[in-house]
Amino acid sequence: MFIHIIRGLAIGLTATALIGTAAALYAQDWVAVLFGACALGMFASITRLLWNTANRPPAVAGDGGPFHSLSGRLLLALLFGGFIVGSALSVAVDALMATPTSGYGAAALGYGLYGFIAIGLWDVSRRHRVDFARVRGVLPQRRLALRSMTTVVPLLLFSFGTVWIVYYPLSLLSPELVESLLLADDLFAQSADGTIALGPNLLSAGALILLAPITEEVFFRGYLLHRWALTWGVRSSVVATTVVFASLHADPLGALLFGFAMAVIYLKTKSLVLVIACHILNNLLAYSISVGYTVLFEAETAYTVQEFQSEWWMAAIALALSLPWAVRFVRRYWPDETWRLPYN
């Protein structure tokens, strides 16, 4: 059953990219060619990773298998290279588009970043003979899966509350910095006449809701967690991969708890499919709330620093509801060195 879920996610991601590319072509935007090339490369790599490595034996027997020969520095270089490719593609699209605020540049960042990482992971799996079926694991029982997915709600509340802990003091010292880091609205693009820009919004939604969860979980929990656990142990690997994961997000404290929770769920359930599903649900809810606010309330002006500061009370409520759960979750599921890696 789990392979059907993975295949369904891959098909959905492919359909999203194709619809977005078709919309861009219909609007006669040349940048659709770039998205089509990125989509072709990343989907080919993901498909080969999911289908062609299912029955491949590991190259090295024993604990860790092929992860003994896989360098953690190589994985970090792959992550760094993805940011370079994504940023370069985003800058190029914005520079060459007639309207730099069209939304295609923001979408290009995700496709370049995650496309590069996806292709790199396929190549790493091929060269080191990683049995991806063992990384992917199994789909747990329905009750356990539902219980794991309910953690997304307190995780979202905690992330919402901790954003104010990080950025409220910073907004008093440097409002411009907070506006550029946090408040810039890149999630929802509108045309010059105020209508919804279909192409870039579909592409951005596909990257955020599907491509980011799949690629990030495969990279951080599926590969980097296994590699560093062989060097430092399970507990240190969970902490290290979580810190790296959090450092790449705009809400570092919320991402810190989220990354920790995903690592725990993966280690306890041995199911990468489940943590991908949790990540997709998290991003879907966050995206829906953000875009829903813009569409339903017809926000014509940008979200200001003053509005952000005035909503501190909502952050306080979110923290009051989620912090006791977060403390209990961390204390209950702090990793033990006896925990076995899913690959084993």
Short mmCIF file of C-alpha atoms in Angstrom, two decimals:
data_model
loop_
_atom_site.label_atom_id
_atom_site.label_comp_id
_atom_site.label_asym_id
_atom_site.label_seq_id
_atom_site.Cartn_x
_atom_site.Cartn_y
_atom_site.Cartn_z
CA MET A 1 0.00 0.00 0.00
CA PHE A 2 2.80 2.44 0.86
CA ILE A 3 4.29 2.21 -2.64
CA HIS A 4 0.93 3.30 -4.06
CA ILE A 5 0.96 6.36 -1.77
CA ILE A 6 4.48 7.28 -2.87
CA ARG A 7 3.54 6.80 -6.51
CA GLY A 8 0.41 8.89 -6.01
CA LEU A 9 2.49 11.72 -4.52
CA ALA A 10 4.94 11.56 -7.43
CA ILE A 11 2.09 11.59 -9.95
CA GLY A 12 0.45 14.51 -8.16
CA LEU A 13 3.70 16.45 -8.14
CA THR A 14 4.20 15.77 -11.84
CA ALA A 15 0.65 16.85 -12.63
CA THR A 16 1.12 20.09 -10.68
CA ALA A 17 4.28 20.97 -12.59
CA LEU A 18 2.70 20.12 -15.93
CA ILE A 19 -0.39 22.21 -15.18
CA GLY A 20 1.77 25.13 -14.08
CA THR A 21 3.97 24.85 -17.14
CA ALA A 22 0.93 24.65 -19.42
CA ALA A 23 -0.50 27.76 -17.77
CA ALA A 24 2.77 29.60 -18.30
CA LEU A 25 2.85 28.54 -21.97
CA TYR A 26 -0.71 29.71 -22.40
CA ALA A 27 0.34 33.10 -21.04
CA GLN A 28 3.23 33.05 -23.55
CA ASP A 29 5.91 33.30 -20.88
CA TRP A 30 9.27 31.95 -22.07
CA VAL A 31 10.19 30.97 -18.52
CA ALA A 32 7.87 27.98 -18.88
CA VAL A 33 10.66 26.29 -20.84
CA LEU A 34 12.94 26.54 -17.79
CA PHE A 35 10.31 25.06 -15.51
CA GLY A 36 9.66 22.29 -17.98
CA ALA A 37 13.36 21.39 -18.05
CA CYS A 38 13.63 21.48 -14.26
CA ALA A 39 10.49 19.40 -13.86
CA LEU A 40 11.68 16.82 -16.39
CA GLY A 41 15.02 16.35 -14.63
CA MET A 42 13.69 16.15 -11.09
CA PHE A 43 10.74 13.91 -11.84
CA ALA A 44 12.91 11.53 -13.83
CA SER A 45 15.34 11.31 -10.91
CA ILE A 46 12.60 10.84 -8.30
CA THR A 47 10.90 8.19 -10.44
CA ARG A 48 14.14 6.26 -10.93
CA LEU A 49 14.92 6.54 -7.23
CA LEU A 50 11.54 5.18 -6.17
CA TRP A 51 11.13 2.47 -8.77
CA ASN A 52 14.60 1.26 -9.77
CA THR A 53 16.22 0.85 -6.35
CA ALA A 54 13.43 -1.06 -4.65
CA ASN A 55 15.09 -4.48 -4.89
CA ARG A 56 18.74 -3.49 -5.13
CA PRO A 57 20.93 -5.15 -2.46
CA PRO A 58 23.17 -2.94 -0.33
CA ALA A 59 26.82 -2.83 -1.30
CA VAL A 60 28.07 -3.32 2.27
CA ALA A 61 26.63 -5.83 4.70
CA GLY A 62 26.02 -5.01 8.35
CA ASP A 63 24.74 -1.98 10.23
CA GLY A 64 24.47 1.08 8.03
CA GLY A 65 25.12 -0.78 4.79
CA PRO A 66 26.13 1.60 1.99
CA PHE A 67 26.00 4.63 4.32
CA HIS A 68 29.47 3.64 5.55
CA SER A 69 30.89 4.69 2.20
CA LEU A 70 28.64 7.71 1.75
CA SER A 71 30.26 10.94 2.93
CA GLY A 72 28.27 13.37 5.03
CA ARG A 73 30.30 16.19 3.49
CA LEU A 74 29.05 15.09 0.08
CA LEU A 75 25.45 15.38 1.24
CA LEU A 76 26.07 18.84 2.69
CA ALA A 77 27.77 19.88 -0.56
CA LEU A 78 24.69 18.65 -2.42
CA LEU A 79 22.49 20.81 -0.18
CA PHE A 80 24.75 23.84 -0.66
CA GLY A 81 24.83 23.29 -4.41
CA GLY A 82 21.04 23.18 -4.49
CA PHE A 83 20.83 26.61 -2.90
CA ILE A 84 23.31 28.00 -5.41
CA VAL A 85 21.41 26.56 -8.38
CA GLY A 86 18.03 27.65 -7.02
CA SER A 87 19.20 31.17 -6.20
CA ALA A 88 20.90 31.57 -9.58
CA LEU A 89 17.79 30.38 -11.40
CA SER A 90 15.60 32.73 -9.35
CA VAL A 91 17.83 35.74 -10.05
CA ALA A 92 18.03 34.89 -13.75
CA VAL A 93 14.26 34.57 -14.08
CA ASP A 94 13.60 37.86 -12.26
CA ALA A 95 16.25 39.63 -14.34
CA LEU A 96 14.97 38.39 -17.68
CA MET A 97 11.24 38.62 -17.05
CA ALA A 98 9.47 41.76 -18.24
CA THR A 99 7.80 42.00 -14.82
CA PRO A 100 10.25 40.88 -12.09
CA THR A 101 7.43 40.64 -9.52
CA SER A 102 5.52 38.09 -11.60
CA GLY A 103 6.13 35.32 -9.05
CA TYR A 104 8.10 33.08 -11.39
CA GLY A 105 11.39 34.01 -9.73
CA ALA A 106 10.21 32.84 -6.31
CA ALA A 107 8.90 29.60 -7.82
CA ALA A 108 12.18 29.07 -9.68
CA LEU A 109 14.09 29.06 -6.37
CA GLY A 110 12.23 25.98 -5.14
CA TYR A 111 12.44 24.10 -8.41
CA GLY A 112 16.15 24.75 -8.81
CA LEU A 113 16.94 23.90 -5.19
CA TYR A 114 14.90 20.72 -4.84
CA GLY A 115 15.44 19.62 -8.42
CA PHE A 116 19.22 19.73 -7.94
CA ILE A 117 18.99 17.81 -4.64
CA ALA A 118 16.64 15.20 -6.13
CA ILE A 119 18.94 14.54 -9.06
CA GLY A 120 21.93 14.41 -6.69
CA LEU A 121 20.22 11.91 -4.38
CA TRP A 122 19.41 9.67 -7.32
CA ASP A 123 23.06 9.74 -8.39
CA VAL A 124 24.26 9.08 -4.82
CA SER A 125 21.87 6.14 -4.50
CA ARG A 126 23.05 4.71 -7.81
CA ARG A 127 26.77 5.02 -7.08
CA HIS A 128 26.58 3.77 -3.48
CA ARG A 129 23.93 1.14 -4.22
CA VAL A 130 21.51 2.36 -1.57
CA ASP A 131 18.47 0.12 -1.19
CA PHE A 132 15.85 2.85 -1.14
CA ALA A 133 13.12 0.40 -0.17
CA ARG A 134 14.86 0.08 3.22
CA VAL A 135 15.17 3.86 3.55
CA ARG A 136 11.53 4.29 2.60
CA GLY A 137 10.39 1.71 5.14
CA VAL A 138 6.80 0.64 5.59
CA LEU A 139 3.43 2.27 6.14
CA PRO A 140 2.40 1.82 9.78
CA GLN A 141 -1.06 0.84 10.93
CA ARG A 142 -3.79 3.38 10.34
CA ARG A 143 -4.21 4.24 14.02
CA LEU A 144 -0.51 4.95 14.49
CA ALA A 145 -0.39 6.95 11.26
CA LEU A 146 -3.34 9.13 12.29
CA ARG A 147 -1.87 9.69 15.74
CA SER A 148 1.44 10.75 14.19
CA MET A 149 -0.25 13.14 11.78
CA THR A 150 -2.16 14.85 14.60
CA THR A 151 1.19 16.20 15.83
CA VAL A 152 1.07 18.65 12.92
CA VAL A 153 -1.50 20.86 14.71
CA PRO A 154 0.54 21.60 17.86
CA LEU A 155 3.67 21.89 15.73
CA LEU A 156 2.01 24.60 13.63
CA LEU A 157 0.83 26.44 16.75
CA PHE A 158 4.31 26.25 18.27
CA SER A 159 5.88 27.56 15.06
CA PHE A 160 3.38 30.41 14.88
CA GLY A 161 4.12 31.41 18.47
CA THR A 162 7.89 31.17 18.33
CA VAL A 163 8.06 33.39 15.25
CA TRP A 164 7.24 36.29 17.57
CA ILE A 165 9.92 35.22 20.06
CA VAL A 166 12.55 35.47 17.34
CA TYR A 167 11.31 38.40 15.28
CA TYR A 168 9.46 40.70 17.70
CA PRO A 169 12.64 41.95 19.45
CA LEU A 170 14.33 42.15 16.05
CA SER A 171 11.44 44.20 14.68
CA LEU A 172 12.08 46.84 17.36
CA LEU A 173 15.75 47.09 16.42
CA SER A 174 15.58 46.66 12.64
CA PRO A 175 12.07 46.75 11.12
CA GLU A 176 13.46 46.70 7.58
CA LEU A 177 15.30 43.44 8.22
CA VAL A 178 12.18 41.75 9.59
CA GLU A 179 10.16 42.99 6.64
CA SER A 180 12.63 41.51 4.16
CA LEU A 181 13.15 38.21 6.02
CA LEU A 182 9.66 37.42 7.22
CA LEU A 183 6.96 39.66 5.85
CA ALA A 184 7.77 39.72 2.14
CA ASP A 185 4.80 37.99 0.47
CA ASP A 186 6.31 35.50 -1.95
CA LEU A 187 3.66 32.81 -1.48
CA PHE A 188 0.93 34.34 -3.56
CA ALA A 189 1.52 36.18 -6.84
CA GLN A 190 -0.91 38.58 -8.45
CA SER A 191 -0.89 40.05 -11.95
CA ALA A 192 -0.47 43.75 -12.60
CA ASP A 193 -4.25 44.16 -12.86
CA GLY A 194 -4.77 42.52 -9.45
CA THR A 195 -6.03 39.17 -10.74
CA ILE A 196 -4.65 35.83 -9.64
CA ALA A 197 -1.54 34.77 -11.57
CA LEU A 198 -2.37 31.13 -12.21
CA GLY A 199 0.96 29.86 -13.55
CA PRO A 200 3.40 31.02 -10.84
CA ASN A 201 0.94 30.24 -8.03
CA LEU A 202 0.45 26.65 -9.18
CA LEU A 203 4.21 26.21 -9.55
CA SER A 204 4.91 27.71 -6.12
CA ALA A 205 2.20 25.61 -4.48
CA GLY A 206 3.58 22.44 -6.08
CA ALA A 207 7.09 23.22 -4.86
CA LEU A 208 6.02 24.11 -1.32
CA ILE A 209 3.32 21.52 -0.68
CA LEU A 210 4.75 18.51 -2.52
CA LEU A 211 8.30 18.92 -3.74
CA ALA A 212 9.74 20.45 -0.54
CA PRO A 213 8.34 17.82 1.88
CA ILE A 214 9.37 14.87 -0.30
CA THR A 215 12.88 16.14 -1.01
CA GLU A 216 13.61 17.47 2.49
CA GLU A 217 12.46 14.31 4.26
CA VAL A 218 14.35 12.02 1.90
CA PHE A 219 17.47 14.16 2.32
CA PHE A 220 17.44 14.96 6.06
CA ARG A 221 15.70 11.97 7.59
CA GLY A 222 16.34 9.36 4.90
CA TYR A 223 20.01 9.98 4.11
CA LEU A 224 21.73 12.51 6.39
CA LEU A 225 20.27 11.00 9.58
CA HIS A 226 21.53 7.54 8.64
CA ARG A 227 24.98 8.79 7.69
CA TRP A 228 25.64 10.88 10.79
CA ALA A 229 24.19 8.20 13.08
CA LEU A 230 26.99 5.88 12.00
CA THR A 231 29.56 8.50 13.06
CA TRP A 232 28.05 10.08 16.16
CA GLY A 233 25.21 7.80 17.23
CA VAL A 234 21.45 8.11 16.85
CA ARG A 235 20.91 10.83 19.46
CA SER A 236 23.62 13.15 18.16
CA SER A 237 22.51 12.56 14.59
CA VAL A 238 18.94 13.56 15.40
CA VAL A 239 20.17 16.75 17.07
CA ALA A 240 22.64 17.62 14.29
CA THR A 241 20.26 17.01 11.38
CA THR A 242 17.52 18.91 13.18
CA VAL A 243 19.78 21.93 13.74
CA VAL A 244 20.82 21.97 10.07
CA PHE A 245 17.18 21.61 9.00
CA ALA A 246 16.08 24.47 11.30
CA SER A 247 18.87 26.79 10.16
CA LEU A 248 17.45 26.74 6.63
CA HIS A 249 13.98 27.96 7.63
CA ALA A 250 12.63 31.40 8.45
CA ASP A 251 11.12 30.13 11.73
CA PRO A 252 14.17 28.40 13.30
CA LEU A 253 12.59 27.52 16.66
CA GLY A 254 9.46 26.09 15.09
CA ALA A 255 11.51 24.22 12.48
CA LEU A 256 13.75 22.89 15.26
CA LEU A 257 10.82 21.19 16.99
CA PHE A 258 9.31 20.12 13.67
CA GLY A 259 12.55 18.52 12.47
CA PHE A 260 12.96 16.75 15.82
CA ALA A 261 9.39 15.43 15.65
CA MET A 262 9.85 14.14 12.10
CA ALA A 263 13.09 12.37 13.07
CA VAL A 264 11.38 10.74 16.07
CA ILE A 265 8.39 9.62 14.00
CA TYR A 266 10.71 8.18 11.36
CA LEU A 267 12.81 6.29 13.90
CA LYS A 268 9.81 5.00 15.86
CA THR A 269 7.62 3.99 12.91
CA LYS A 270 10.37 3.14 10.36
CA SER A 271 8.24 4.88 7.75
CA LEU A 272 9.60 7.67 5.57
CA VAL A 273 6.22 7.73 3.83
CA LEU A 274 4.56 8.79 7.07
CA VAL A 275 6.91 11.69 7.80
CA ILE A 276 6.53 12.88 4.20
CA ALA A 277 2.75 12.82 4.68
CA CYS A 278 3.09 14.79 7.94
CA HIS A 279 5.33 17.35 6.23
CA ILE A 280 2.92 17.69 3.30
CA LEU A 281 0.01 18.25 5.69
CA ASN A 282 2.01 20.85 7.64
CA ASN A 283 2.94 22.82 4.52
CA LEU A 284 -0.55 22.49 3.06
CA LEU A 285 -2.13 23.98 6.19
CA ALA A 286 0.45 26.76 6.44
CA TYR A 287 0.07 27.64 2.75
CA SER A 288 -3.73 27.53 2.90
CA ILE A 289 -3.83 29.85 5.91
CA SER A 290 -1.47 32.34 4.30
CA VAL A 291 -3.12 32.36 0.89
CA GLY A 292 -6.60 32.12 2.37
CA TYR A 293 -6.02 35.31 4.33
CA THR A 294 -4.95 37.12 1.16
CA VAL A 295 -7.86 35.85 -0.94
CA LEU A 296 -10.72 35.91 1.57
CA PHE A 297 -9.90 39.27 3.11
CA GLU A 298 -8.72 40.77 -0.20
CA ALA A 299 -5.60 42.20 1.38
CA GLU A 300 -4.54 44.93 -1.03
CA THR A 301 -1.67 46.27 1.06
CA ALA A 302 1.44 44.50 2.25
CA TYR A 303 1.54 43.04 5.75
CA THR A 304 3.41 45.63 7.83
CA VAL A 305 5.77 45.38 10.77
CA GLN A 306 3.28 47.33 12.89
CA GLU A 307 0.56 44.76 12.18
CA PHE A 308 2.99 41.98 13.04
CA GLN A 309 3.83 43.61 16.38
CA SER A 310 0.18 44.20 17.25
CA GLU A 311 -0.66 40.49 16.93
CA TRP A 312 1.62 39.38 19.76
CA TRP A 313 -1.39 38.22 21.76
CA MET A 314 -2.23 35.57 19.16
CA ALA A 315 1.31 34.25 19.42
CA ALA A 316 0.96 34.13 23.21
CA ILE A 317 -2.21 32.04 22.91
CA ALA A 318 -0.55 29.70 20.41
CA LEU A 319 2.41 29.21 22.75
CA ALA A 320 0.17 28.66 25.76
CA LEU A 321 -1.62 25.89 23.87
CA SER A 322 1.42 24.23 22.29
CA LEU A 323 4.33 24.69 24.70
CA PRO A 324 3.16 22.12 27.31
CA TRP A 325 2.71 19.58 24.52
CA ALA A 326 6.14 20.41 23.08
CA VAL A 327 7.90 19.95 26.44
CA ARG A 328 6.11 16.65 27.05
CA PHE A 329 6.87 15.40 23.54
CA VAL A 330 10.60 16.15 23.77
CA ARG A 331 10.92 14.63 27.26
CA ARG A 332 9.01 11.51 26.26
CA TYR A 333 10.72 10.90 22.92
CA TRP A 334 14.25 12.10 23.50
CA PRO A 335 16.27 9.64 21.39
CA ASP A 336 17.89 6.66 23.03
CA GLU A 337 21.06 5.11 21.65
CA THR A 338 19.26 1.76 21.61
CA TRP A 339 16.95 3.01 18.85
CA ARG A 340 17.68 1.23 15.60
CA LEU A 341 18.04 2.98 12.28
CA PRO A 342 15.21 2.28 9.84
CA TYR A 343 17.69 0.99 7.24
CA ASN A 344 18.63 -1.82 9.62
#
